[in-house]
CSV table of C-alpha atoms in Angstrom, one decimal:
chain,number,residue,atom,x,y,z
D,1,ASP,CA,128.9,139.8,107.6
D,2,LEU,CA,131.1,140.2,104.6
D,3,ALA,CA,129.5,137.4,102.5
D,4,GLY,CA,126.1,139.1,103.0
D,5,ALA,CA,127.5,142.5,102.0
D,6,VAL,CA,129.0,141.0,98.8
D,7,ALA,CA,125.7,139.3,98.0
D,8,GLY,CA,123.7,142.5,98.7
D,9,LEU,CA,126.0,144.6,96.6
D,10,GLU,CA,125.8,142.1,93.7
D,11,ARG,CA,122.0,142.4,93.7
D,12,LEU,CA,122.2,146.2,94.0
D,13,LEU,CA,124.6,146.4,91.1
D,14,ARG,CA,121.9,144.8,88.8
D,15,PHE,CA,119.4,147.5,89.6
D,16,SER,CA,121.4,150.6,90.6
D,17,SER,CA,121.1,154.0,89.0
D,18,SER,CA,124.7,154.6,90.1
D,19,PRO,CA,126.5,151.4,89.0
D,20,ASP,CA,130.0,152.8,89.2
D,21,TRP,CA,129.6,153.6,92.9
D,22,VAL,CA,128.1,150.1,93.6
D,23,ALA,CA,130.9,148.5,91.6
D,24,SER,CA,133.5,150.3,93.5
D,25,GLU,CA,132.0,149.2,96.8
D,26,LEU,CA,131.6,145.6,95.5
D,27,GLY,CA,135.2,145.5,94.4
D,28,THR,CA,136.4,146.6,97.8
D,29,ALA,CA,134.1,144.0,99.5
D,30,LEU,CA,135.4,141.2,97.1
D,31,VAL,CA,139.0,142.1,97.9
D,32,ALA,CA,138.2,142.0,101.6
D,33,ALA,CA,136.5,138.6,101.1
D,34,GLY,CA,139.7,137.2,99.5
D,35,ARG,CA,138.2,137.3,96.0
D,36,PRO,CA,140.4,139.8,94.2
D,37,ALA,CA,140.1,138.1,90.8
D,38,GLU,CA,136.3,138.7,90.9
D,39,ALA,CA,136.9,142.3,92.0
D,40,VAL,CA,139.2,142.9,89.0
D,41,LYS,CA,136.4,141.7,86.6
D,42,VAL,CA,133.7,143.9,88.3
D,43,LEU,CA,136.0,147.0,88.4
D,44,ALA,CA,137.2,146.6,84.9
D,45,THR,CA,133.6,146.4,83.6
D,46,ALA,CA,132.8,149.5,85.6
D,47,ILE,CA,135.7,151.4,84.2
D,48,ALA,CA,134.6,150.5,80.7
D,49,ALA,CA,131.3,152.2,81.5
D,50,ALA,CA,132.7,155.2,83.5
D,51,PRO,CA,136.3,155.7,82.2
D,52,ARG,CA,136.7,159.1,83.9
D,53,ASP,CA,136.0,157.8,87.4
D,54,ALA,CA,139.4,157.9,89.1
D,55,ASN,CA,138.2,156.0,92.2
D,56,LEU,CA,137.5,153.0,90.1
D,57,TYR,CA,141.1,152.9,88.8
D,58,VAL,CA,142.4,153.1,92.4
D,59,ARG,CA,140.1,150.3,93.5
D,60,LEU,CA,141.1,148.2,90.5
D,61,ALA,CA,144.8,148.7,91.3
D,62,ASP,CA,144.1,147.6,94.9
D,63,ALA,CA,142.5,144.5,93.5
D,64,HIS,CA,145.4,143.7,91.3
D,65,VAL,CA,147.8,144.1,94.3
D,66,ALA,CA,145.6,141.8,96.3
D,67,ALA,CA,145.8,139.3,93.5
D,68,GLY,CA,149.6,139.5,93.5
D,69,GLU,CA,149.7,141.4,90.2
D,70,ARG,CA,151.7,144.5,91.2
D,71,PRO,CA,152.9,145.3,87.7
D,72,ARG,CA,149.3,145.3,86.4
D,73,ALA,CA,148.3,147.6,89.3
D,74,GLU,CA,151.0,150.1,88.2
D,75,THR,CA,149.8,150.0,84.6
D,76,VAL,CA,146.2,150.7,85.8
D,77,LEU,CA,147.3,153.7,87.7
D,78,ARG,CA,149.3,155.1,84.8
D,79,ASP,CA,146.3,154.6,82.6
D,80,ALA,CA,144.2,156.6,85.0
D,81,LEU,CA,146.7,159.5,84.9
D,82,GLU,CA,146.4,159.6,81.1
D,83,ARG,CA,142.6,160.0,81.1
């Protein structure tokens, strides 16, 4: 169940030794659950901690598209290419 997955990933994020991976998965789960604004926050925080993780930028762009923010998604992807 998607709600259970989100809850489990949120708990795991607090204690993980690999928070960027968990944040990526949580962001994807939040988008799938129809909560893209929350996904944007989680993924933006993860990028601040791991700015060279290209996967996080792609996931963040996906979250922006799901939130109806296509121009912001394009900016995120351009930023990723500059890093």
